[in-house]
Amino acid sequence: MSDEEDLEDFEPDQDELEREDDEKETEEWEDERKEEEDAEEWTPTALTEDMMKEGLSLLCKTGSGLAHAYVKLEVKERDLTDIYLLRSYIHLRYVDVSENHLTDLSPLNYLTHLLWLKADGNRLRSAQLIELPYLQIASFAYNQITDTEGISHPRLGILNLKGNHIRMVTGLDPQKLISLHTLELRGNQLESTRGINLPKLKNLFLAQNMLKKVEGLENLKNLTTLHLRDNQIETLSGFSEEMKSLQYLNLRGNMITNLHELAKLRNLPKLRALVLLDNPCTEENDYRQEALVQMAQLERLDKDFFEDDDRAEANEIRQRMKEEQEQEAEPEQDTELDQSLV
């Protein structure tokens, strides 16, 4: 079995990544965090050989093809504070050390065959590791990470940093992260979308942050999905025509009050689905009609698809608006002509 075939069994469900109603999960993790903060310091607990024997599985050939080794390790919820022992298990490809009390992942630097890493729910303050040549999926959700520095794995496709304390995205080098297609940053403290200059990115999750506008995303020409739910966005400036692949945009639970802001999304040629629920502008009576007038390419607004009748009515309104604009322009042209004859 190849590394790629093995990996298919461990890729997270994309529906899970795109879940909208995840407040319950977030609240549960926040409650656990508070309990940990109130608790006394954890007793140091190191990873042992016995734990390794219990957690190892998936026997595969090693790189030489002449020997076999277990390549998957799961040691969740063991109150671990030390995984130094992993330095010796260089053949590991899949490692899950979630829900422990780890502050240091440096022993993983020795696992140069690592394909998949899950280290959710620890006490990490950084996701920094040396460059791991085969790492494709890495999850550091619900830690205490404050920055995005030191992440430079060339085959990394999915990076999950949900539920941390990141205020600004820095250090994500597009020349090194050449395979990154999905970036999960929900539930952080982001105040800006700058620093996400990753042209290969297809899915970007920025819900539940402190964003007031979109900026610095001009180079995301391959982005198809953008989640911005539950922020403080008031304006739709910042959506560039260079974002020509964007198909799904979730702006639910923001502060967009003026329906005319939707005109700023006209330059997104492939936008097909837009979510605007729980914004002040959705209280307008002609909300759905105005959205379709502004964006003829839309197929779905919120949870409902547009019908043929909706589309025909929007076309009539656009045509009427065009004729009115032409009529307003004619007197101006006549005035200019008269002045040229004087």
XYZ file of C-alpha atoms in Angstrom:
342
model
C 0.000 0.000 0.000
C 1.442 3.398 -0.991
C 1.689 6.427 1.278
C -0.928 8.179 -0.843
C -3.405 5.277 -0.488
C -2.808 5.166 3.244
C -3.471 8.866 3.482
C -6.931 8.650 1.940
C -8.227 7.005 5.100
C -7.095 9.916 7.221
C -8.192 12.973 5.280
C -10.795 14.996 7.210
C -14.294 15.183 5.767
C -14.604 18.368 3.737
C -18.204 18.702 4.917
C -16.809 18.849 8.422
C -14.443 21.639 7.440
C -17.313 23.547 5.846
C -19.727 23.080 8.716
C -21.562 26.285 9.529
C -23.282 25.422 12.807
C -20.267 24.724 14.995
C -20.991 27.045 17.926
C -21.734 24.110 20.247
C -18.362 22.524 19.589
C -16.604 25.861 20.157
C -18.426 26.411 23.448
C -17.475 22.941 24.685
C -13.795 23.567 23.977
C -13.952 26.988 25.656
C -15.483 25.405 28.770
C -12.677 22.838 28.871
C -10.105 25.596 28.526
C -11.560 27.452 31.509
C -11.468 24.283 33.581
C -7.804 23.771 32.690
C -6.951 27.367 33.588
C -8.573 26.937 36.980
C -6.886 23.593 37.626
C -3.461 23.119 39.199
C -0.415 22.403 37.061
C -0.535 18.981 35.475
C 1.742 16.279 36.780
C 4.528 15.673 34.203
C 3.630 12.593 32.199
C 6.023 11.208 29.602
C 5.151 8.926 26.732
C 6.196 5.366 27.642
C 6.974 2.188 25.733
C 3.783 0.617 27.102
C 1.718 3.502 25.716
C 3.480 3.071 22.392
C 2.617 -0.629 22.260
C -1.035 0.174 22.895
C -1.188 3.022 20.395
C 0.748 1.587 17.448
C -0.999 0.059 14.432
C -0.901 -0.247 10.635
C 2.043 -2.460 9.765
C 3.707 -1.386 6.509
C 6.955 -1.837 4.639
C 9.690 0.667 5.455
C 11.365 2.797 2.807
C 13.877 0.101 1.850
C 11.108 -2.442 1.334
C 13.146 -5.041 3.233
C 11.550 -4.564 6.666
C 8.221 -3.704 8.271
C 7.233 -1.206 10.945
C 4.075 0.154 12.528
C 3.417 3.556 10.984
C 0.337 4.816 12.824
C 0.276 6.043 16.436
C -2.704 7.214 18.483
C -2.081 8.410 22.038
C -5.037 10.690 22.724
C -6.193 11.764 26.200
C -3.188 10.394 28.095
C -2.358 13.603 30.029
C 0.975 13.628 28.196
C 3.401 16.492 28.757
C 6.408 14.847 27.042
C 6.704 12.889 23.787
C 10.505 12.675 23.675
C 10.283 8.932 23.024
C 8.957 9.587 19.513
C 12.435 10.587 18.358
C 13.213 6.870 18.003
C 10.140 5.968 15.947
C 11.329 7.438 12.662
C 9.032 5.306 10.478
C 5.803 6.840 11.795
C 3.560 8.323 9.109
C 0.346 9.060 11.032
C 0.463 10.559 14.530
C -2.432 11.636 16.762
C -1.385 13.221 20.075
C -4.604 15.198 20.589
C -6.127 16.180 23.922
C -3.018 16.020 26.035
C -1.026 18.777 27.758
C 1.828 19.136 25.309
C 3.743 22.391 24.960
C 6.544 21.030 22.759
C 6.335 19.023 19.537
C 10.037 19.147 18.661
C 10.468 15.329 18.866
C 8.328 15.177 15.723
C 11.161 16.840 13.812
C 12.795 13.399 13.619
C 9.785 11.830 11.856
C 10.790 12.637 8.299
C 8.236 10.176 6.838
C 5.296 11.863 8.581
C 2.223 12.285 6.346
C -0.512 13.169 8.828
C -0.401 14.945 12.180
C -3.155 15.753 14.620
C -2.230 17.673 17.774
C -5.548 19.310 18.713
C -6.434 20.333 22.249
C -2.974 20.704 23.769
C -1.114 23.689 25.221
C 0.963 24.538 22.184
C 1.962 28.151 21.637
C 3.450 27.503 18.205
C 2.936 25.160 15.259
C 6.568 25.499 14.251
C 8.434 22.384 13.090
C 11.340 21.828 10.749
C 10.421 21.263 7.127
C 8.866 17.794 6.889
C 9.075 16.716 3.240
C 5.994 14.445 3.116
C 3.607 16.059 5.617
C 0.247 16.586 3.886
C -2.278 17.194 6.682
C -1.577 19.007 9.968
C -4.120 19.977 12.628
C -3.325 22.155 15.655
C -6.895 23.168 16.582
C -7.760 24.446 20.069
C -4.302 25.207 21.377
C -2.806 28.512 22.533
C -0.977 29.322 19.304
C -0.373 33.042 18.740
C 1.243 33.140 15.274
C 1.633 31.248 12.009
C 5.413 31.314 11.804
C 7.593 28.274 11.080
C 5.194 26.329 8.824
C 6.997 25.437 5.609
C 6.155 21.876 4.571
C 6.215 21.623 0.750
C 3.485 18.935 0.449
C 1.187 20.315 3.133
C -2.328 20.480 1.651
C -4.548 21.034 4.711
C -3.590 23.202 7.699
C -6.004 23.503 10.645
C -5.334 26.256 13.204
C -8.910 26.648 14.403
C -9.628 27.944 17.903
C -6.274 29.506 18.771
C -5.146 33.063 19.651
C -3.795 34.244 16.296
C -4.198 37.986 15.643
C -2.236 38.317 12.404
C -1.176 35.854 9.718
C 2.573 36.046 9.113
C 5.280 33.778 7.755
C 3.160 31.710 5.353
C 5.533 31.694 2.397
C 3.875 30.798 -0.948
C 7.267 29.694 -2.270
C 7.417 26.998 0.429
C 3.742 26.133 0.943
C 3.338 25.210 -2.695
C 0.647 22.563 -2.083
C -1.542 24.260 0.549
C -5.153 24.249 -0.656
C -7.155 24.433 2.602
C -6.470 26.823 5.488
C -8.651 26.705 8.619
C -8.417 29.766 10.909
C -11.881 29.903 12.456
C -12.266 31.035 16.030
C -9.067 33.037 16.365
C -8.587 36.774 17.025
C -7.747 37.890 13.489
C -8.121 41.612 12.878
C -6.968 41.513 9.244
C -6.949 39.133 6.306
C -3.531 40.360 5.196
C -0.697 37.829 5.099
C -2.696 35.093 3.355
C -0.822 35.403 0.082
C -1.152 31.791 -1.070
C -2.129 31.591 -4.769
C -2.744 27.812 -4.637
C -5.320 28.157 -1.833
C -8.826 26.842 -2.663
C -10.624 26.817 0.720
C -10.249 29.531 3.352
C -12.141 29.478 6.673
C -12.036 32.748 8.650
C -15.316 32.625 10.595
C -15.580 33.782 14.213
C -12.779 36.317 14.178
C -12.644 40.121 14.550
C -12.494 41.121 10.887
C -14.033 44.408 9.756
C -13.174 44.159 6.069
C -11.501 41.983 3.445
C -8.027 43.034 2.333
C -4.882 41.547 0.856
C -6.571 38.566 -0.817
C -6.030 39.804 -4.386
C -3.651 36.976 -5.307
C -6.012 34.137 -4.369
C -6.945 33.406 -7.967
C -7.719 29.723 -7.237
C -9.885 30.321 -4.159
C -13.305 28.661 -4.536
C -14.671 28.749 -0.961
C -14.435 31.631 1.520
C -16.060 31.534 4.966
C -16.293 34.852 6.824
C -19.218 34.100 9.126
C -19.589 35.876 12.489
C -17.152 38.727 12.015
C -17.710 42.516 12.047
C -17.591 43.191 8.307
C -19.462 46.334 7.194
C -18.174 46.829 3.653
C -17.611 44.483 0.728
C -14.690 46.423 -0.674
C -11.614 44.261 -1.110
C -13.061 41.557 -3.342
C -10.784 41.719 -6.369
C -11.579 40.600 -9.911
C -8.407 38.531 -9.582
C -10.423 36.217 -7.300
C -11.894 34.763 -10.456
C -12.505 31.240 -9.101
C -14.578 32.159 -6.022
C -17.850 30.206 -6.067
C -19.067 30.145 -2.446
C -18.991 33.122 -0.073
C -20.379 32.954 3.472
C -20.896 36.362 5.137
C -23.512 35.303 7.656
C -23.627 37.185 10.947
C -21.739 40.313 9.920
C -22.713 44.023 9.924
C -23.576 44.752 6.286
C -26.403 47.298 6.326
C -26.516 48.672 2.767
C -27.727 46.432 -0.069
C -25.733 48.545 -2.534
C -22.591 46.957 -1.082
C -23.526 43.853 -3.090
C -22.556 45.679 -6.280
C -18.934 45.271 -5.160
C -19.258 41.513 -5.733
C -20.113 41.880 -9.425
C -16.473 41.374 -10.390
C -16.544 37.778 -9.086
C -17.537 35.968 -12.298
C -17.953 32.474 -10.808
C -19.760 33.403 -7.592
C -22.763 31.086 -7.427
C -23.680 30.835 -3.726
C -23.839 33.686 -1.227
C -24.881 33.547 2.431
C -25.957 36.847 4.038
C -28.283 35.686 6.811
C -28.155 37.666 10.066
C -26.908 40.865 8.429
C -28.989 44.072 8.824
C -29.433 44.343 5.040
C -31.485 41.129 4.950
C -34.347 42.917 6.712
C -35.094 44.901 3.544
C -38.240 43.755 1.726
C -36.546 43.525 -1.680
C -33.407 41.882 -0.309
C -33.368 38.761 -2.501
C -34.429 40.638 -5.627
C -31.782 43.337 -5.133
C -29.078 40.706 -4.661
C -29.975 39.041 -7.958
C -30.190 42.391 -9.756
C -26.682 43.216 -8.587
C -25.245 39.737 -9.290
C -26.874 38.034 -12.270
C -24.605 34.989 -11.926
C -25.950 34.010 -8.466
C -27.710 30.662 -8.242
C -28.325 30.505 -4.503
C -28.801 33.117 -1.799
C -28.686 31.857 1.766
C -30.383 28.442 1.691
C -32.678 28.988 -1.292
C -32.035 28.711 -5.020
C -33.378 31.389 -7.366
C -36.284 30.348 -9.585
C -36.717 31.212 -13.263
C -39.351 33.816 -12.348
C -36.900 35.519 -9.977
C -34.264 35.631 -12.691
C -36.670 37.017 -15.313
C -37.836 39.787 -12.978
C -34.245 40.724 -12.130
C -33.409 40.892 -15.856
C -36.332 43.298 -16.429
C -35.163 45.528 -13.603
C -31.597 45.577 -14.930
C -32.845 46.462 -18.423
C -35.038 49.256 -17.052
C -32.125 50.643 -15.051
C -29.906 50.575 -18.135
C -32.498 52.485 -20.204
C -32.886 55.104 -17.472
C -29.131 55.608 -17.325
C -28.986 56.029 -21.125
C -31.792 58.580 -21.023
C -30.023 60.554 -18.333
C -26.843 60.542 -20.415
C -28.558 61.889 -23.594
C -29.252 65.474 -22.334
C -25.627 65.725 -21.256
C -24.469 64.709 -24.738
C -26.858 67.247 -26.360
C -25.510 69.998 -24.103
C -21.940 69.156 -25.055
C -22.894 69.247 -28.760
C -24.600 72.671 -28.424
C -21.563 74.105 -26.687
C -19.292 72.861 -29.482
C -21.377 74.730 -32.058
C -21.154 78.065 -30.253
